[in-house]
Structure formats: structure tokens, C-alpha cells
């Protein structure tokens, strides 16, 4: 019995040690890991790793950066939040609710793009958004799709009480659209264009109706970044080098876009079509200008209120202002004693000035 | 005395039985504490008290939006899906299981088919179930049924075939018709085995219930877990997992008790787990 007891005890010790060792240790270090998942605006991350551009920039600053693709978007954010990665690509909304809401101090390092039609609402056999009233709406609950729906309903004077939201996995979205009891879906590209191609489908609202609100960002751990400026410089440098290549219609640019298209399961034309509904910031100037714009604090307020309304803004959040968000001009939305999400243009500005 | 011959007092048994649980909770509390030293708002291993708050919030405070008590709503919805699914499976197990086990023509006709069906991983045909049965309750119940019925049918027919041949011959000598043998000999003999089949069926049934709710749903225990998984709310997920385990445990014990109460002759051979 004593032996069993000690066995159990040592097992418990191993278990707790392995669970406890997960948090990222924020000291100066030379090896970094960032993660990303499949999305039109994030495909460059995979290409950076494959093409060696990332390695070139990491070598310049004498560090190593590993860019890892994760199949499941939410899982990638969760792993970043758990401390497995130093950075991860995600939207402004998920960054606020998951890492920032969970107390992981997070900085928006590269504001990459915003959705400008990439997310949309599709109705079956109806052509007007107002017809959505009373319907079941299939979407990934608590995602940007849900946010898009809430904003769209506001615009036609409806509220979420007027519809029934059915949580539906994005993996099953196309199959569910084919069933009779599904009459409306909210989803994102490439699923969106796939479903919109059905004869009975009409795209009644898309993110172009709320430009600049669904933002795709490379988020990094604030502490890691503060202790390791080289990490930020290498990522930003590599990113904007590739942006320059991607935006050009040279052979190199087309080759890069073709590789990204293939990696996301489409062809060059398909990828270019998705890029057309994405407002990519190909130059650091554009990204800095957007991040410093007066609209961004307004957007984050909308987002925080949405998250609070759904009860997902952090542990027992008493108000939408529970998690503080800081902006490049030093202003803060929310609790200034609990600023966990920081929009910081320092590194993007370095890129704009060619100082990297 | 050899250790295999030593018996325990009831108190010692309870103490010994609860030790692994206590150790697990202790290990969790330590790990959670260590992580929260780094980040007090850590989402991965929330403190026991924040899980307590979450249970309180889910179970005893009306939801801000709908006014429902979410934990109870989820529990009722999930249990009713589970009950309907298992009920249909049980009917099939009795009907088909006895026919296959007792009547050679039906056995030759159906046994290979049922055996093949039982080997299909139900999750893989889920997209087909959607198209046929829609996204509503029917497809969820169907998934539970398809996941559990074939195995339960095989379990029951095996039990029928294991009834001593002498009993059947005796009944025939006394002039019983096939129907009389089924109702008077086979059915009573098979009932405790049926309860065992249900207990075994409940294990995959829970898995399929949770999977079905993860795909398209507006309520249920699995739905809630997959919903809050999105923002890593382990303070809700872990108590939900514990709650599901408790419900499954209670169901299992109730069935065992019912079997002991109704068919004491089947439990004469001693201890069973």
C-alpha cells in the first residue's frame, strides 16, 4: 500500500511539473516559435518559412524563428495563450477575448489586413437581409462570424433575439448548407464563396459593410517582445520584404502567390479573388496609418461590448471595460490598470523608415 | 497472512478508494497554483475556486441573454437525447437480438449484416446522416443509435445462444410454441444480459452524444464544452467534464442496482464491478 501511495504521488508530481512548466519564460532567449493557421491573409507566414526569407532575417539578428502551421485556428490561439508559442496570427476580437481576457499580455506586432468581404451572411431562397428574422442561423458561435451577424442585424434594426443562432462547426458548414433545415449561414472564405456558388444562395451582407472591424494581426507576447527586440525586428522585417514581393506582378510575386494559393488548397485565380476581398496592408506605412486611425479605438469598443454581452470577456468580467486596450497615441480603452492588449506601431514604423 | 487474503474494513476501503481522487485534486491544485503565480488570470489551469464560481454561474444564475439556467438546460437536453437514443437501441437489441440468437433463418440472414454494421465507425457517416435526417434532434439521436445498437444487438444474441440447450429442449418437450419459448424462457434469461448490454452501450453513447452536439446545436453538455472551448474557458469545461462523468456513473450504478434487485439469481457468483 505504501508503495502504491508513493507511485501515485510521484505520478502526481510528474503531472503537475509538466503542467506547470508550460508558461513561456520571458527572459532573453534566442529561439522563438510563432504559429499561424490557414487564412488568405496569413498564407504569407507559411511562405516565409518555406522560402527561407524568415531564416535570412532571423540570421541577421542572430536568433532563430520557427513558423509553425496549426490546422485548427482556435487551437492555435489556445496554444499561444497557454505559452507554447511566442506569437500567433489571430483577429483583433479573438486576441481580446482569449489571450488578453486570459491575462496574457499581448501586443499587436504586425497589423496585416482587415476583412473587406471575406466574411459574409448567406441566405437560402431570400435576397434581403431583413428576411433573416425568425430564422435559424448556422455559424461558429462566438467567432467573428457571430460578431458580423450582430453588427449586420443592428444595421437593419434587428437584434439577436430575432434569430436563433445554431453553433455549427466550420468543418461541417458546406455539408450542412445542403440540408433542408438550414436557411442561413454566416461564414468566411474560402467556405463563403463555395456556399455562395449554390443557385439558391444569396450573399446578403459581408464584412465590406463594416470595413476595418475584423482585423487580422500577428500577435506576440508583450513580455517576450520587450525582452527581445530582435524577435520583433526579424518578424517585421521578413514580413514586409515578402509583402513587397507579393504585391508586385513580377515572376517572383506570382510564384509566391501561386505557392500560397496551393498551400491553401486553391489556384492563383482563386487566391487572388480572396485577396480582392481582403484589405491587405502591403506596405508598413498603410498598416501604421490604419493602426493610428481614429476608427480603431471605436472598433475595439464595439468588439469589447460584443464580447461582454456574450459573457466571454475574461474571468467574470464586470463590464466591457474590464480588459484595457492601449493605442499608439497612448490612449486607453477600458481599465488602465489591466491593459493586456497593446496596439504598438514601433516595429512597423521601423520598417517604414527602413531601419530594420 | 498473504496480502490476497486480507480484507479491509469499510472505513479503510473508503479511505483507500478516495486517495487517488484526493491526490489528483492535490496535484491539480499545485500545478494550477504554480501557473497562477506567473499569470493570475491563467485560463489553462484555473483555480478550484474559480471553477466553483463557474459552476455557480452556470447552475444557479439565470443567463444574461436567455434567462435560462444553462447547466440544467444542457443536462436535460443531453439526457433526453441520450435516453431516446438508448431506448431505441434497447428495443432493437431485444427484438433483433433475440430473433438472431434464437431463430436460425434470421441468424443466417442478419448476423453477418449486423456484424458489418457494427464495424462502421459512426462518426464517418455523420455527413450522410445530416443530409438524410437534417441537423435537428433526429440526426443526434440517430448517431447515438447507430453507434450503440449493433453492438447491443450482438451482445443480446450472443446471450440467447448461450442459454443451455437443455432448457430449450425441456420447454419443447412440454409443448411450448416458439413464441411461448421466447416470452417464457429466452426473455427472462436474457434480461440481465440486456442490462449489461445497456451499461456497455452507454459508454459509446456518451461519446456520440457529445460529438453530435459539437457539430450543430443550440444546447447540451457537449455543445457547451465545444462552445466555450473557443475561448479556453477551462473553468467551465473541467466542471462540465466532472459533471458528465458523475451522470454517467450514476446511470451505470442505477442500472447495476436495478439488475441486482430484479434478477438476484444472476448475481449469485459474487462481486461484480
Tab-separated table of N, CA, C and O in Angstrom, chain B residues 49-166:
chain	number	residue	atom	x	y	z
B	49	UNK	N	-11.418	27.509	-6.904
B	49	UNK	CA	-12.491	28.429	-6.531
B	49	UNK	C	-13.108	29.074	-7.771
B	49	UNK	O	-14.309	29.309	-7.818
B	50	UNK	N	-12.286	29.332	-8.805
B	50	UNK	CA	-12.904	29.933	-9.993
B	50	UNK	C	-13.773	28.906	-10.719
B	50	UNK	O	-14.765	29.257	-11.348
B	51	UNK	N	-13.406	27.617	-10.583
B	51	UNK	CA	-14.296	26.595	-11.146
B	51	UNK	C	-15.594	26.544	-10.359
B	51	UNK	O	-16.673	26.375	-10.925
B	52	UNK	N	-15.465	26.718	-9.034
B	52	UNK	CA	-16.675	26.767	-8.200
B	52	UNK	C	-17.573	27.915	-8.618
B	52	UNK	O	-18.782	27.746	-8.784
B	53	UNK	N	-16.946	29.085	-8.862
B	53	UNK	CA	-17.723	30.241	-9.330
B	53	UNK	C	-18.426	29.920	-10.641
B	53	UNK	O	-19.582	30.292	-10.844
B	54	UNK	N	-17.679	29.240	-11.530
B	54	UNK	CA	-18.248	28.933	-12.844
B	54	UNK	C	-19.457	28.006	-12.701
B	54	UNK	O	-20.465	28.209	-13.367
B	55	UNK	N	-19.329	27.005	-11.813
B	55	UNK	CA	-20.471	26.096	-11.615
B	55	UNK	C	-21.668	26.886	-11.085
B	55	UNK	O	-22.792	26.721	-11.548
B	56	UNK	N	-21.376	27.758	-10.137
B	56	UNK	CA	-22.442	28.568	-9.562
B	56	UNK	C	-23.118	29.400	-10.646
B	56	UNK	O	-24.346	29.457	-10.757
B	57	UNK	N	-22.278	30.024	-11.492
B	57	UNK	CA	-22.786	30.891	-12.554
B	57	UNK	C	-23.643	30.076	-13.529
B	57	UNK	O	-24.714	30.503	-13.920
B	58	UNK	N	-23.151	28.890	-13.909
B	58	UNK	CA	-23.860	28.104	-14.913
B	58	UNK	C	-25.122	27.471	-14.331
B	58	UNK	O	-26.105	27.285	-15.034
B	59	UNK	N	-25.078	27.115	-13.051
B	59	UNK	CA	-26.164	26.320	-12.487
B	59	UNK	C	-27.230	27.119	-11.759
B	59	UNK	O	-28.390	26.716	-11.719
B	60	UNK	N	-26.828	28.249	-11.162
B	60	UNK	CA	-27.769	28.906	-10.255
B	60	UNK	C	-28.012	30.376	-10.577
B	60	UNK	O	-28.678	31.067	-9.843
B	61	UNK	N	-27.400	30.859	-11.679
B	61	UNK	CA	-27.683	32.232	-12.079
B	61	UNK	C	-28.271	32.194	-13.477
B	61	UNK	O	-27.729	31.530	-14.358
B	62	UNK	N	-29.366	32.908	-13.665
B	62	UNK	CA	-30.008	32.908	-14.977
B	62	UNK	C	-29.080	33.566	-15.998
B	62	UNK	O	-28.404	34.543	-15.695
B	63	UNK	N	-29.032	32.992	-17.209
B	63	UNK	CA	-28.208	33.539	-18.270
B	63	UNK	C	-28.670	34.954	-18.613
B	63	UNK	O	-29.864	35.232	-18.682
B	64	UNK	N	-27.666	35.846	-18.803
B	64	UNK	CA	-27.972	37.254	-19.094
B	64	UNK	C	-28.932	37.402	-20.268
B	64	UNK	O	-29.806	38.229	-20.263
B	65	UNK	N	-28.722	36.588	-21.305
B	65	UNK	CA	-29.449	36.796	-22.543
B	65	UNK	C	-30.792	36.072	-22.557
B	65	UNK	O	-31.819	36.658	-22.830
B	66	UNK	N	-30.759	34.768	-22.235
B	66	UNK	CA	-31.973	33.978	-22.419
B	66	UNK	C	-32.756	33.770	-21.130
B	66	UNK	O	-33.918	33.385	-21.173
B	67	UNK	N	-32.122	34.026	-19.982
B	67	UNK	CA	-32.802	33.788	-18.714
B	67	UNK	C	-32.849	32.324	-18.306
B	67	UNK	O	-33.509	31.962	-17.348
B	68	UNK	N	-32.148	31.460	-19.056
B	68	UNK	CA	-32.130	30.033	-18.708
B	68	UNK	C	-31.035	29.736	-17.701
B	68	UNK	O	-30.042	30.445	-17.628
B	69	UNK	N	-31.252	28.647	-16.929
B	69	UNK	CA	-30.179	28.146	-16.080
B	69	UNK	C	-29.411	27.123	-16.911
B	69	UNK	O	-29.876	26.001	-17.110
B	70	UNK	N	-28.239	27.545	-17.426
B	70	UNK	CA	-27.603	26.813	-18.517
B	70	UNK	C	-27.259	25.371	-18.167
B	70	UNK	O	-27.504	24.471	-18.960
B	71	UNK	N	-26.688	25.150	-16.966
B	71	UNK	CA	-26.253	23.795	-16.631
B	71	UNK	C	-27.425	22.817	-16.678
B	71	UNK	O	-27.324	21.720	-17.217
B	72	UNK	N	-28.563	23.247	-16.133
B	72	UNK	CA	-29.731	22.347	-16.061
B	72	UNK	C	-30.340	22.173	-17.433
B	72	UNK	O	-30.754	21.064	-17.801
B	73	UNK	N	-30.388	23.272	-18.191
B	73	UNK	CA	-30.908	23.183	-19.554
B	73	UNK	C	-30.071	22.193	-20.367
B	73	UNK	O	-30.607	21.303	-21.038
B	74	UNK	N	-28.746	22.338	-20.277
B	74	UNK	CA	-27.853	21.447	-21.012
B	74	UNK	C	-28.042	20.003	-20.567
B	74	UNK	O	-28.078	19.084	-21.387
B	75	UNK	N	-28.171	19.819	-19.248
B	75	UNK	CA	-28.287	18.460	-18.716
B	75	UNK	C	-29.572	17.796	-19.188
B	75	UNK	O	-29.555	16.659	-19.667
B	76	UNK	N	-30.680	18.534	-19.091
B	76	UNK	CA	-31.966	17.966	-19.503
B	76	UNK	C	-31.925	17.617	-20.990
B	76	UNK	O	-32.312	16.520	-21.408
B	77	UNK	N	-31.415	18.540	-21.807
B	77	UNK	CA	-31.395	18.299	-23.253
B	77	UNK	C	-30.513	17.101	-23.598
B	77	UNK	O	-30.894	16.251	-24.401
B	78	UNK	N	-29.339	17.046	-22.974
B	78	UNK	CA	-28.429	15.948	-23.296
B	78	UNK	C	-28.994	14.620	-22.835
B	78	UNK	O	-28.973	13.633	-23.569
B	79	UNK	N	-29.531	14.602	-21.610
B	79	UNK	CA	-30.049	13.340	-21.093
B	79	UNK	C	-31.246	12.867	-21.904
B	79	UNK	O	-31.423	11.668	-22.113
B	80	UNK	N	-32.078	13.807	-22.384
B	80	UNK	CA	-33.221	13.323	-23.150
B	80	UNK	C	-32.756	12.743	-24.486
B	80	UNK	O	-33.300	11.734	-24.942
B	81	UNK	N	-31.734	13.358	-25.111
B	81	UNK	CA	-31.208	12.760	-26.344
B	81	UNK	C	-30.645	11.375	-26.076
B	81	UNK	O	-30.905	10.422	-26.810
B	82	UNK	N	-29.903	11.283	-24.997
B	82	UNK	CA	-29.269	10.012	-24.646
B	82	UNK	C	-30.335	8.949	-24.377
B	82	UNK	O	-30.252	7.816	-24.851
B	83	UNK	N	-31.379	9.336	-23.614
B	83	UNK	CA	-32.414	8.379	-23.254
B	83	UNK	C	-33.145	7.875	-24.498
B	83	UNK	O	-33.347	6.673	-24.655
B	84	UNK	N	-33.531	8.807	-25.375
B	84	UNK	CA	-34.258	8.383	-26.574
B	84	UNK	C	-33.386	7.455	-27.409
B	84	UNK	O	-33.822	6.383	-27.841
B	85	UNK	N	-32.116	7.835	-27.593
B	85	UNK	CA	-31.208	7.017	-28.401
B	85	UNK	C	-31.030	5.626	-27.811
B	85	UNK	O	-31.161	4.612	-28.514
B	86	UNK	N	-30.789	5.553	-26.518
B	86	UNK	CA	-30.561	4.262	-25.869
B	86	UNK	C	-31.846	3.437	-25.840
B	86	UNK	O	-31.830	2.225	-25.994
B	87	UNK	N	-32.992	4.130	-25.688
B	87	UNK	CA	-34.273	3.430	-25.660
B	87	UNK	C	-34.514	2.715	-26.991
B	87	UNK	O	-34.860	1.531	-27.032
B	88	UNK	N	-34.288	3.437	-28.095
B	88	UNK	CA	-34.477	2.816	-29.411
B	88	UNK	C	-33.494	1.662	-29.579
B	88	UNK	O	-33.856	0.576	-30.044
B	89	UNK	N	-32.250	1.877	-29.175
B	89	UNK	CA	-31.251	0.815	-29.285
B	89	UNK	C	-31.665	-0.414	-28.489
B	89	UNK	O	-31.473	-1.542	-28.928
B	90	UNK	N	-32.249	-0.177	-27.303
B	90	UNK	CA	-32.657	-1.291	-26.458
B	90	UNK	C	-33.774	-2.092	-27.127
B	90	UNK	O	-33.739	-3.325	-27.155
B	91	UNK	N	-34.753	-1.369	-27.695
B	91	UNK	CA	-35.834	-2.063	-28.398
B	91	UNK	C	-35.260	-2.921	-29.526
B	91	UNK	O	-35.636	-4.083	-29.697
B	92	UNK	N	-34.337	-2.345	-30.291
B	92	UNK	CA	-33.725	-3.087	-31.392
B	92	UNK	C	-32.952	-4.289	-30.865
B	92	UNK	O	-32.982	-5.374	-31.448
B	93	UNK	N	-32.261	-4.065	-29.746
B	93	UNK	CA	-31.442	-5.144	-29.196
B	93	UNK	C	-32.325	-6.307	-28.761
B	93	UNK	O	-31.991	-7.473	-28.992
B	94	UNK	N	-33.476	-5.988	-28.153
B	94	UNK	CA	-34.370	-7.051	-27.719
B	94	UNK	C	-34.955	-7.763	-28.939
B	94	UNK	O	-34.848	-8.982	-29.086
B	95	UNK	N	-35.531	-6.971	-29.844
B	95	UNK	CA	-36.217	-7.554	-30.998
B	95	UNK	C	-35.253	-8.326	-31.889
B	95	UNK	O	-35.397	-9.542	-32.086
B	96	UNK	N	-34.263	-7.624	-32.404
B	96	UNK	CA	-33.343	-8.269	-33.350
B	96	UNK	C	-32.426	-9.261	-32.646
B	96	UNK	O	-32.144	-10.332	-33.179
B	97	UNK	N	-31.973	-8.886	-31.451
B	97	UNK	CA	-31.026	-9.747	-30.744
B	97	UNK	C	-31.606	-11.121	-30.468
B	97	UNK	O	-30.972	-12.141	-30.723
B	98	UNK	N	-32.862	-11.141	-29.996
B	98	UNK	CA	-33.480	-12.434	-29.687
B	98	UNK	C	-33.760	-13.199	-30.981
B	98	UNK	O	-33.492	-14.408	-31.075
B	99	UNK	N	-34.252	-12.499	-32.009
B	99	UNK	CA	-34.525	-13.190	-33.274
B	99	UNK	C	-33.247	-13.803	-33.834
B	99	UNK	O	-33.239	-14.961	-34.257
B	100	UNK	N	-32.180	-13.025	-33.835
B	100	UNK	CA	-30.936	-13.539	-34.412
B	100	UNK	C	-30.391	-14.693	-33.575
B	100	UNK	O	-29.922	-15.703	-34.096
B	101	UNK	N	-30.497	-14.557	-32.261
B	101	UNK	CA	-29.932	-15.582	-31.407
B	101	UNK	C	-30.753	-16.874	-31.398
B	101	UNK	O	-30.217	-17.954	-31.188
B	102	UNK	N	-32.068	-16.754	-31.646
B	102	UNK	CA	-32.945	-17.897	-31.402
B	102	UNK	C	-33.403	-18.594	-32.680
B	102	UNK	O	-33.651	-19.791	-32.680
B	103	UNK	N	-33.522	-17.825	-33.779
B	103	UNK	CA	-34.107	-18.397	-34.989
B	103	UNK	C	-33.037	-18.490	-36.081
B	103	UNK	O	-32.567	-17.458	-36.581
B	104	UNK	N	-32.629	-19.715	-36.443
B	104	UNK	CA	-31.504	-19.887	-37.369
B	104	UNK	C	-31.669	-19.141	-38.694
B	104	UNK	O	-30.701	-18.565	-39.198
B	105	UNK	N	-32.885	-19.114	-39.237
B	105	UNK	CA	-33.060	-18.413	-40.530
B	105	UNK	C	-32.702	-16.949	-40.415
B	105	UNK	O	-32.025	-16.386	-41.262
B	106	UNK	N	-33.185	-16.348	-39.346
B	106	UNK	CA	-32.903	-14.917	-39.166
B	106	UNK	C	-31.422	-14.722	-38.862
B	106	UNK	O	-30.794	-13.789	-39.343
B	107	UNK	N	-30.874	-15.672	-38.073
B	107	UNK	CA	-29.443	-15.549	-37.753
B	107	UNK	C	-28.604	-15.559	-39.036
B	107	UNK	O	-27.781	-14.692	-39.261
B	108	UNK	N	-28.883	-16.557	-39.899
B	108	UNK	CA	-28.099	-16.650	-41.140
B	108	UNK	C	-28.311	-15.409	-42.010
B	108	UNK	O	-27.426	-14.972	-42.705
B	109	UNK	N	-29.523	-14.873	-41.951
B	109	UNK	CA	-29.829	-13.722	-42.805
B	109	UNK	C	-29.237	-12.421	-42.291
B	109	UNK	O	-28.740	-11.606	-43.056
B	110	UNK	N	-29.301	-12.222	-40.972
B	110	UNK	CA	-28.982	-10.887	-40.455
B	110	UNK	C	-27.641	-10.780	-39.722
B	110	UNK	O	-27.047	-9.701	-39.677
B	111	UNK	N	-27.183	-11.895	-39.125
B	111	UNK	CA	-25.994	-11.783	-38.271
B	111	UNK	C	-24.783	-11.165	-38.985
B	111	UNK	O	-24.162	-10.249	-38.438
B	112	UNK	N	-24.446	-11.616	-40.214
B	112	UNK	CA	-23.275	-11.001	-40.855
B	112	UNK	C	-23.477	-9.507	-41.123
B	112	UNK	O	-22.558	-8.704	-40.972
B	113	UNK	N	-24.757	-9.167	-41.475
B	113	UNK	CA	-25.053	-7.768	-41.771
B	113	UNK	C	-24.882	-6.898	-40.530
B	113	UNK	O	-24.222	-5.848	-40.570
B	114	UNK	N	-25.451	-7.360	-39.408
B	114	UNK	CA	-25.347	-6.581	-38.165
B	114	UNK	C	-23.876	-6.477	-37.729
B	114	UNK	O	-23.410	-5.416	-37.306
B	115	UNK	N	-23.153	-7.607	-37.904
B	115	UNK	CA	-21.740	-7.581	-37.523
B	115	UNK	C	-20.985	-6.543	-38.352
B	115	UNK	O	-20.150	-5.793	-37.836
B	116	UNK	N	-21.302	-6.481	-39.652
B	116	UNK	CA	-20.640	-5.498	-40.514
B	116	UNK	C	-21.009	-4.090	-40.103
B	116	UNK	O	-20.147	-3.212	-39.986
B	117	UNK	N	-22.339	-3.873	-39.882
B	117	UNK	CA	-22.787	-2.540	-39.464
B	117	UNK	C	-22.048	-2.078	-38.218
B	117	UNK	O	-21.662	-0.920	-38.097
B	118	UNK	N	-21.859	-3.016	-37.284
B	118	UNK	CA	-21.272	-2.619	-36.003
B	118	UNK	C	-19.820	-2.182	-36.178
B	118	UNK	O	-19.248	-1.584	-35.283
B	119	UNK	N	-19.239	-2.511	-37.330
B	119	UNK	CA	-17.834	-2.139	-37.522
B	119	UNK	C	-17.669	-0.784	-38.210
B	119	UNK	O	-16.567	-0.257	-38.279
B	120	UNK	N	-18.778	-0.214	-38.726
B	120	UNK	CA	-18.672	1.114	-39.353
B	120	UNK	C	-18.419	2.145	-38.249
B	120	UNK	O	-19.202	2.230	-37.311
B	121	UNK	N	-17.363	2.926	-38.337
B	121	UNK	CA	-17.209	3.995	-37.346
B	121	UNK	C	-18.299	5.047	-37.577
B	121	UNK	O	-18.315	5.686	-38.634
B	122	UNK	N	-19.267	5.192	-36.661
B	122	UNK	CA	-20.433	6.047	-36.918
B	122	UNK	C	-20.083	7.480	-37.288
B	122	UNK	O	-20.770	8.096	-38.097
B	123	UNK	N	-19.005	8.007	-36.688
B	123	UNK	CA	-18.648	9.394	-36.951
B	123	UNK	C	-18.409	9.627	-38.440
B	123	UNK	O	-18.692	10.691	-38.970
B	124	UNK	N	-17.897	8.582	-39.130
B	124	UNK	CA	-17.546	8.785	-40.538
B	124	UNK	C	-18.774	8.967	-41.414
B	124	UNK	O	-18.671	9.549	-42.486
B	125	UNK	N	-19.939	8.449	-40.982
B	125	UNK	CA	-21.112	8.616	-41.835
B	125	UNK	C	-21.968	9.798	-41.381
B	125	UNK	O	-23.078	9.995	-41.857
B	126	UNK	N	-21.420	10.598	-40.490
B	126	UNK	CA	-22.172	11.727	-39.963
B	126	UNK	C	-22.657	12.688	-41.049
B	126	UNK	O	-23.821	13.093	-41.036
B	127	UNK	N	-21.795	13.061	-42.015
B	127	UNK	CA	-22.291	13.968	-43.068
B	127	UNK	C	-23.488	13.383	-43.805
B	127	UNK	O	-24.387	14.120	-44.213
B	128	UNK	N	-23.521	12.034	-43.972
B	128	UNK	CA	-24.662	11.410	-44.652
B	128	UNK	C	-25.903	11.517	-43.764
B	128	UNK	O	-26.997	11.821	-44.229
B	129	UNK	N	-25.707	11.294	-42.469
B	129	UNK	CA	-26.834	11.408	-41.537
B	129	UNK	C	-27.457	12.796	-41.593
B	129	UNK	O	-28.673	12.949	-41.553
B	130	UNK	N	-26.598	13.813	-41.681
B	130	UNK	CA	-27.094	15.201	-41.807
B	130	UNK	C	-28.050	15.326	-42.953
B	130	UNK	O	-29.121	15.887	-42.840
B	131	UNK	N	-27.576	14.841	-44.120
B	131	UNK	CA	-28.352	15.050	-45.340
B	131	UNK	C	-29.680	14.315	-45.219
B	131	UNK	O	-30.718	14.837	-45.611
B	132	UNK	N	-29.670	13.107	-44.652
B	132	UNK	CA	-30.904	12.326	-44.582
B	132	UNK	C	-31.828	12.857	-43.479
B	132	UNK	O	-33.011	13.043	-43.690
B	133	UNK	N	-31.262	13.107	-42.301
B	133	UNK	CA	-32.124	13.409	-41.147
B	133	UNK	C	-32.098	14.877	-40.743
B	133	UNK	O	-32.713	15.249	-39.760
B	134	UNK	N	-31.384	15.700	-41.484
B	134	UNK	CA	-31.315	17.112	-41.129
B	134	UNK	C	-30.377	17.335	-39.958
B	134	UNK	O	-29.674	16.421	-39.528
B	135	UNK	N	-30.412	18.568	-39.452
B	135	UNK	CA	-29.466	18.904	-38.398
B	135	UNK	C	-30.087	18.850	-37.017
B	135	UNK	O	-29.423	19.068	-36.025
B	136	UNK	N	-31.384	18.570	-36.976
B	136	UNK	CA	-32.103	18.694	-35.701
B	136	UNK	C	-31.834	17.533	-34.763
B	136	UNK	O	-30.792	16.885	-34.815
B	137	UNK	N	-32.831	17.267	-33.921
B	137	UNK	CA	-32.682	16.226	-32.906
B	137	UNK	C	-32.523	14.843	-33.543
B	137	UNK	O	-31.802	13.999	-33.023
B	138	UNK	N	-33.227	14.630	-34.684
B	138	UNK	CA	-33.241	13.286	-35.273
B	138	UNK	C	-31.833	12.781	-35.559
B	138	UNK	O	-31.484	11.656	-35.231
B	139	UNK	N	-30.995	13.633	-36.156
B	139	UNK	CA	-29.671	13.142	-36.534
B	139	UNK	C	-28.817	12.860	-35.298
B	139	UNK	O	-27.982	11.960	-35.306
B	140	UNK	N	-29.053	13.611	-34.216
B	140	UNK	CA	-28.282	13.354	-32.995
B	140	UNK	C	-28.682	12.010	-32.391
B	140	UNK	O	-27.830	11.196	-32.012
B	141	UNK	N	-30.006	11.783	-32.325
B	141	UNK	CA	-30.486	10.512	-31.781
B	141	UNK	C	-30.022	9.361	-32.675
B	141	UNK	O	-29.592	8.309	-32.193
B	142	UNK	N	-30.091	9.574	-33.993
B	142	UNK	CA	-29.664	8.530	-34.924
B	142	UNK	C	-28.201	8.174	-34.714
B	142	UNK	O	-27.814	7.015	-34.773
B	143	UNK	N	-27.387	9.177	-34.486
B	143	UNK	CA	-25.957	8.900	-34.305
B	143	UNK	C	-25.750	8.027	-33.058
B	143	UNK	O	-24.987	7.055	-33.092
B	144	UNK	N	-26.441	8.375	-31.984
B	144	UNK	CA	-26.322	7.574	-30.763
B	144	UNK	C	-26.793	6.154	-31.036
B	144	UNK	O	-26.143	5.171	-30.662
B	145	UNK	N	-27.919	6.059	-31.772
B	145	UNK	CA	-28.483	4.742	-32.045
B	145	UNK	C	-27.538	3.909	-32.923
B	145	UNK	O	-27.259	2.747	-32.617
B	146	UNK	N	-27.073	4.501	-33.999
B	146	UNK	CA	-26.187	3.753	-34.897
B	146	UNK	C	-24.895	3.371	-34.182
B	146	UNK	O	-24.308	2.323	-34.441
B	147	UNK	N	-24.501	4.215	-33.245
B	147	UNK	CA	-23.263	3.920	-32.529
B	147	UNK	C	-23.406	2.813	-31.497
B	147	UNK	O	-22.428	2.167	-31.144
B	148	UNK	N	-24.632	2.618	-30.991
B	148	UNK	CA	-24.770	1.665	-29.897
B	148	UNK	C	-25.550	0.403	-30.268
B	148	UNK	O	-25.235	-0.681	-29.797
B	149	UNK	N	-26.578	0.539	-31.133
B	149	UNK	CA	-27.476	-0.592	-31.378
B	149	UNK	C	-26.769	-1.852	-31.903
B	149	UNK	O	-26.986	-2.931	-31.348
B	150	UNK	N	-25.923	-1.765	-32.936
B	150	UNK	CA	-25.355	-3.008	-33.468
B	150	UNK	C	-24.605	-3.817	-32.413
B	150	UNK	O	-24.775	-5.034	-32.324
B	151	UNK	N	-23.831	-3.144	-31.598
B	151	UNK	CA	-23.071	-3.862	-30.576
B	151	UNK	C	-24.011	-4.473	-29.544
B	151	UNK	O	-23.822	-5.615	-29.111
B	152	UNK	N	-25.068	-3.697	-29.179
B	152	UNK	CA	-26.020	-4.225	-28.202
B	152	UNK	C	-26.761	-5.434	-28.775
B	152	UNK	O	-27.017	-6.415	-28.055
B	153	UNK	N	-27.118	-5.362	-30.052
B	153	UNK	CA	-27.802	-6.497	-30.688
B	153	UNK	C	-26.909	-7.742	-30.624
B	153	UNK	O	-27.347	-8.829	-30.240
B	154	UNK	N	-25.652	-7.567	-30.969
B	154	UNK	CA	-24.734	-8.713	-30.951
B	154	UNK	C	-24.595	-9.278	-29.543
B	154	UNK	O	-24.538	-10.492	-29.340
B	155	UNK	N	-24.552	-8.380	-28.577
B	155	UNK	CA	-24.406	-8.781	-27.182
B	155	UNK	C	-25.595	-9.647	-26.761
B	155	UNK	O	-25.428	-10.707	-26.146
B	156	UNK	N	-26.825	-9.194	-27.119
B	156	UNK	CA	-28.027	-9.931	-26.727
B	156	UNK	C	-28.112	-11.258	-27.473
B	156	UNK	O	-28.399	-12.300	-26.870
B	157	UNK	N	-27.819	-11.255	-28.785
B	157	UNK	CA	-27.963	-12.534	-29.492
B	157	UNK	C	-26.950	-13.554	-28.987
B	157	UNK	O	-27.241	-14.746	-28.911
B	158	UNK	N	-25.781	-13.087	-28.611
B	158	UNK	CA	-24.792	-13.997	-28.033
B	158	UNK	C	-25.346	-14.612	-26.739
B	158	UNK	O	-25.229	-15.808	-26.510
B	159	UNK	N	-25.997	-13.754	-25.928
B	159	UNK	CA	-26.559	-14.242	-24.667
B	159	UNK	C	-27.642	-15.280	-24.928
B	159	UNK	O	-27.734	-16.283	-24.212
B	160	UNK	N	-28.453	-15.045	-25.969
B	160	UNK	CA	-29.508	-16.010	-26.299
B	160	UNK	C	-28.881	-17.345	-26.684
B	160	UNK	O	-29.322	-18.411	-26.242
B	161	UNK	N	-27.812	-17.278	-27.492
B	161	UNK	CA	-27.196	-18.514	-27.947
B	161	UNK	C	-26.516	-19.269	-26.807
B	161	UNK	O	-26.257	-20.471	-26.920
B	162	UNK	N	-26.229	-18.564	-25.736
B	162	UNK	CA	-25.560	-19.225	-24.623
B	162	UNK	C	-26.523	-19.860	-23.622
B	162	UNK	O	-26.087	-20.473	-22.642
B	163	UNK	N	-27.825	-19.705	-23.878
B	163	UNK	CA	-28.802	-20.366	-22.999
B	163	UNK	C	-28.629	-21.874	-23.175
B	163	UNK	O	-28.598	-22.361	-24.305
B	164	UNK	N	-28.526	-22.639	-22.067
B	164	UNK	CA	-28.308	-24.076	-22.194
B	164	UNK	C	-29.372	-24.730	-23.075
B	164	UNK	O	-30.563	-24.476	-22.907
B	165	UNK	N	-28.926	-25.536	-24.024
B	165	UNK	CA	-29.806	-26.197	-24.984
B	165	UNK	C	-30.867	-27.036	-24.242
B	165	UNK	O	-32.011	-27.121	-24.673
B	166	UNK	N	-30.467	-27.624	-23.103
B	166	UNK	CA	-31.373	-28.476	-22.341
B	166	UNK	C	-32.662	-27.743	-21.969
B	166	UNK	O	-33.756	-28.309	-22.034
